[in-house]
Short mmCIF file of C-alpha atoms in Angstrom, two decimals:
data_model
loop_
_atom_site.label_atom_id
_atom_site.label_comp_id
_atom_site.label_asym_id
_atom_site.label_seq_id
_atom_site.Cartn_x
_atom_site.Cartn_y
_atom_site.Cartn_z
CA MET A 296 0.37 3.36 16.20
CA ARG A 297 -2.60 5.23 14.77
CA ASP A 298 -2.03 8.18 17.17
CA ARG A 299 1.67 8.23 16.38
CA ILE A 300 1.04 8.37 12.68
CA VAL A 301 -1.58 11.12 13.00
CA ASP A 302 0.74 13.19 15.19
CA GLU A 303 3.52 12.89 12.60
CA LEU A 304 1.35 13.79 9.64
CA GLY A 305 -0.60 16.81 11.05
CA GLU A 306 -4.12 18.11 10.66
CA LEU A 307 -6.41 17.57 7.70
CA PRO A 308 -10.16 17.58 7.33
CA ARG A 309 -10.14 13.77 7.89
CA SER A 310 -6.87 13.46 9.87
CA ARG A 311 -7.80 10.13 11.46
CA PHE A 312 -8.62 8.45 8.14
CA LEU A 313 -5.22 6.94 7.30
CA VAL A 314 -4.33 5.74 3.83
CA TYR A 315 -1.11 3.84 3.69
CA LEU A 316 0.47 4.03 0.17
CA MET A 317 2.92 1.36 -0.82
CA GLY A 318 4.93 0.87 -3.98
CA PRO A 319 8.35 0.06 -5.51
CA TYR A 320 10.71 2.57 -4.11
CA GLU A 321 14.09 2.22 -2.46
CA ALA A 322 12.99 2.66 1.13
CA PHE A 323 11.71 -0.95 1.50
CA ASP A 324 14.41 -3.33 2.66
CA VAL A 325 14.03 -5.93 -0.09
CA GLU A 326 17.11 -8.06 0.68
CA ARG A 327 16.35 -8.39 4.42
CA THR A 328 12.72 -9.17 3.77
CA LEU A 329 13.57 -11.79 1.14
CA ALA A 330 15.90 -13.47 3.62
CA ASP A 331 13.22 -13.53 6.34
CA ALA A 332 10.18 -14.10 4.14
CA ASP A 333 7.80 -17.06 4.69
CA PRO A 334 7.89 -18.91 1.41
CA GLU A 335 4.13 -19.31 1.62
CA SER A 336 3.63 -15.53 1.65
CA VAL A 337 4.98 -14.82 -1.82
CA PRO A 338 4.00 -16.25 -5.20
CA GLU A 339 6.02 -19.35 -6.01
CA SER A 340 6.21 -18.57 -9.72
CA MET A 341 7.90 -15.17 -9.37
CA ASP A 342 11.39 -15.31 -10.83
CA PHE A 343 13.33 -13.85 -7.93
CA GLY A 344 16.69 -15.16 -9.27
CA ALA A 345 16.45 -12.92 -12.33
CA LEU A 346 15.92 -9.81 -10.11
CA VAL A 347 18.15 -10.27 -7.08
CA GLY A 348 21.46 -8.56 -7.64
CA SER A 349 20.33 -6.80 -10.81
CA ASP A 350 21.41 -3.17 -11.24
CA ARG A 351 18.78 -0.69 -10.07
CA ASP A 352 18.13 2.32 -12.24
CA LEU A 353 18.04 5.46 -10.14
CA GLU A 354 15.77 7.23 -12.69
CA ARG A 355 13.27 4.38 -12.37
CA ASP A 356 13.34 4.67 -8.57
CA GLU A 357 12.84 8.40 -8.73
CA ALA A 358 9.95 8.08 -11.22
CA ALA A 359 8.16 5.51 -9.02
CA LEU A 360 8.69 7.63 -5.89
CA ASP A 361 7.51 10.76 -7.66
CA LEU A 362 4.30 8.94 -8.68
CA LEU A 363 3.64 7.82 -5.09
CA LEU A 364 4.31 11.32 -3.71
CA ASP A 365 1.92 12.85 -6.23
CA VAL A 366 -0.82 10.28 -5.40
CA ARG A 367 -0.28 10.97 -1.69
CA ASP A 368 -0.54 14.72 -2.11
CA ARG A 369 -3.68 14.52 -4.28
CA LEU A 370 -5.46 12.27 -1.80
CA ARG A 371 -4.58 14.70 0.97
CA THR A 372 -5.85 17.75 -0.90
CA ALA A 373 -8.73 16.24 -2.91
CA ALA A 374 -10.11 13.83 -0.30
CA GLY A 375 -8.82 15.44 2.86
CA VAL A 376 -7.46 12.10 4.18
CA ASN A 377 -4.09 11.47 5.80
CA ALA A 378 -2.37 9.57 2.98
CA PHE A 379 1.19 8.65 3.76
CA LEU A 380 4.22 6.65 2.70
CA ALA A 381 6.44 4.74 5.13
CA ILE A 382 9.09 7.45 4.72
CA ASP A 383 6.65 10.08 6.04
CA VAL A 384 6.66 8.50 9.55
CA ASP A 385 9.81 8.84 11.42
CA ILE A 386 10.29 5.45 13.16
CA PRO A 387 13.94 4.35 13.41
CA LEU A 388 14.77 0.96 11.90
CA SER A 389 16.47 0.17 15.21
CA GLU A 390 12.99 0.34 16.75
CA LEU A 391 11.09 -1.52 14.02
CA ASP A 392 12.63 -3.07 10.88
CA ALA A 393 11.16 -1.99 7.52
CA ALA A 394 8.99 -5.06 6.98
CA THR A 395 7.51 -4.87 10.51
CA GLN A 396 6.86 -1.15 10.01
CA SER A 397 4.91 -1.86 6.84
CA ILE A 398 2.73 -4.42 8.64
CA ALA A 399 2.16 -2.00 11.57
CA PHE A 400 1.26 0.91 9.24
CA ALA A 401 -1.17 -1.29 7.27
CA ARG A 402 -2.93 -2.57 10.38
CA ALA A 403 -3.29 1.00 11.72
CA SER A 404 -4.73 2.33 8.46
CA ASN A 405 -8.25 2.79 7.23
CA ALA A 406 -7.09 1.95 3.69
CA VAL A 407 -4.07 0.25 2.20
CA VAL A 408 -3.13 1.03 -1.41
CA TYR A 409 -0.48 -0.69 -3.52
CA VAL A 410 0.66 1.18 -6.61
CA VAL A 411 2.75 -0.70 -9.14
CA PRO A 412 3.84 1.37 -12.18
CA ALA A 413 5.53 -0.29 -15.13
CA VAL A 414 8.90 1.20 -14.03
CA GLY A 415 8.70 -0.48 -10.66
CA ASP A 416 10.76 -3.35 -9.21
CA ASN A 417 8.35 -6.23 -8.94
CA LEU A 418 10.63 -8.03 -6.49
CA GLY A 419 10.21 -5.49 -3.72
CA VAL A 420 6.50 -5.10 -4.34
CA GLY A 421 5.97 -8.85 -4.45
CA ILE A 422 7.60 -9.43 -1.14
CA GLU A 423 5.97 -6.48 0.52
CA VAL A 424 2.50 -7.38 -0.79
CA GLY A 425 2.90 -10.98 0.46
CA SER A 426 4.11 -10.12 3.92
CA VAL A 427 1.56 -7.40 4.55
CA LEU A 428 -1.46 -9.17 3.15
CA GLU A 429 -0.60 -12.40 5.02
CA ALA A 430 -0.56 -10.31 8.19
CA LEU A 431 -3.73 -8.41 7.43
CA PHE A 432 -5.88 -11.26 6.16
CA ASP A 433 -5.78 -13.63 9.13
CA GLU A 434 -8.90 -15.72 9.83
CA GLU A 435 -10.41 -13.18 12.28
CA THR A 436 -9.98 -10.01 10.24
CA ALA A 437 -10.00 -11.05 6.56
CA ALA A 438 -13.58 -10.09 5.83
CA HIS A 439 -13.22 -6.77 7.63
CA ARG A 440 -9.89 -5.86 5.95
CA ARG A 441 -10.59 -6.96 2.38
CA GLU A 442 -12.66 -3.98 1.43
CA ARG A 443 -9.92 -1.67 2.70
CA VAL A 444 -7.17 -2.93 0.40
CA VAL A 445 -6.66 -2.13 -3.27
CA PHE A 446 -3.92 -3.08 -5.64
CA ALA A 447 -3.47 -0.68 -8.60
CA HIS A 448 -1.14 -1.61 -11.43
CA GLU A 449 -0.28 0.16 -14.59
CA SER A 450 -1.88 -1.32 -17.68
CA GLY A 451 0.55 -3.74 -19.29
CA VAL A 452 2.13 -4.91 -16.02
CA ARG A 453 1.76 -8.72 -15.95
CA SER A 454 3.10 -10.96 -13.24
CA ALA A 455 2.24 -13.94 -11.09
CA MET A 456 2.06 -11.49 -8.16
CA ILE A 457 -1.15 -9.88 -9.56
CA ALA A 458 -2.76 -13.30 -9.95
CA ALA A 459 -1.75 -14.20 -6.41
CA VAL A 460 -3.31 -11.05 -4.99
CA ARG A 461 -6.53 -11.94 -6.65
CA ASP A 462 -6.56 -15.67 -5.98
CA ARG A 463 -4.94 -16.01 -2.57
CA TRP A 464 -6.36 -12.90 -0.88
CA ASP A 465 -9.27 -11.94 -3.09
CA ALA A 466 -8.08 -8.31 -2.85
CA ARG A 467 -9.51 -5.60 -5.13
CA ILE A 468 -7.46 -4.92 -8.24
CA TYR A 469 -7.45 -1.90 -10.50
CA SER A 470 -5.54 -1.16 -13.65
CA TYR A 471 -4.77 2.37 -14.87
CA ASP A 472 -3.42 3.86 -18.08
CA ASP A 473 -2.03 7.11 -16.73
CA ARG A 474 -1.56 9.16 -13.55
CA GLU A 475 -4.91 10.99 -13.85
CA GLU A 476 -6.81 7.74 -14.04
CA LEU A 477 -4.93 6.28 -11.12
CA CYS A 478 -5.63 9.27 -8.91
CA ARG A 479 -9.30 9.33 -9.91
CA GLN A 480 -9.79 5.64 -9.11
CA LEU A 481 -8.04 5.95 -5.74
CA ARG A 482 -9.91 9.07 -4.80
CA LEU A 483 -13.25 7.28 -5.49
CA PHE A 484 -12.03 4.18 -3.58
CA VAL A 485 -11.12 6.31 -0.56
CA ARG A 486 -14.37 8.32 -0.70
CA ASP A 487 -16.39 5.14 -0.81
CA LEU A 488 -14.65 3.85 2.35
CA VAL A 489 -15.22 7.23 4.10
CA ARG A 490 -18.93 6.93 3.25
CA LYS A 491 -19.12 3.34 4.45
CA GLU A 492 -17.55 4.30 7.79
CA ARG A 493 -19.87 7.27 8.16
CA THR A 494 -23.03 5.14 7.45
CA GLY A 495 -21.89 2.20 9.57
CA GLU A 496 -21.34 -0.24 6.72
CA LEU A 497 -17.74 -0.48 7.89
CA SER A 498 -16.65 -0.02 11.48
CA ARG A 499 -14.60 3.09 12.29
CA LEU A 500 -10.98 2.64 13.33
CA GLU A 501 -10.05 4.48 16.51
#
């Protein structure tokens, strides 16, 4: 999967350092994942009933996607890493469903970043976070993966999901006030991982 992603994304100074960006945009198949989800993989206290079937606001979707695209592009230009969204890699859903793709992309990546703006749909993010983190943090790889995952939420976003990310998976959590702060935090996070791989503190992914 790593080679396939790199081939799709093209050449950069650090082409083989993959950063998988995830967030609340329409491409993730929320309804299918909710139907298939392991109840243990998502926070019990999340009020799914209030969200399922609610009208989605296209402007909110576009704003969330615009933020993710901007973060992706800045990481690619400022850090030289191959940051990508699921929609950047052309894998037909007939080959891999959306949830399985997310897990495969996360496992293939040097870093996994969740971005949750205040305009986002917490239902999709909650399910996606749960399914991917459960797959990443199995008993054999939890310690190795934990440093590579960060969950960044806009200040003011409060949910049981954030508490679950901290308590269940002990993943790193950042809050941000604006786009500039978010990009700065993620750039530093990625650069620290690049340094740790270069010095041997973290193993390189090949």
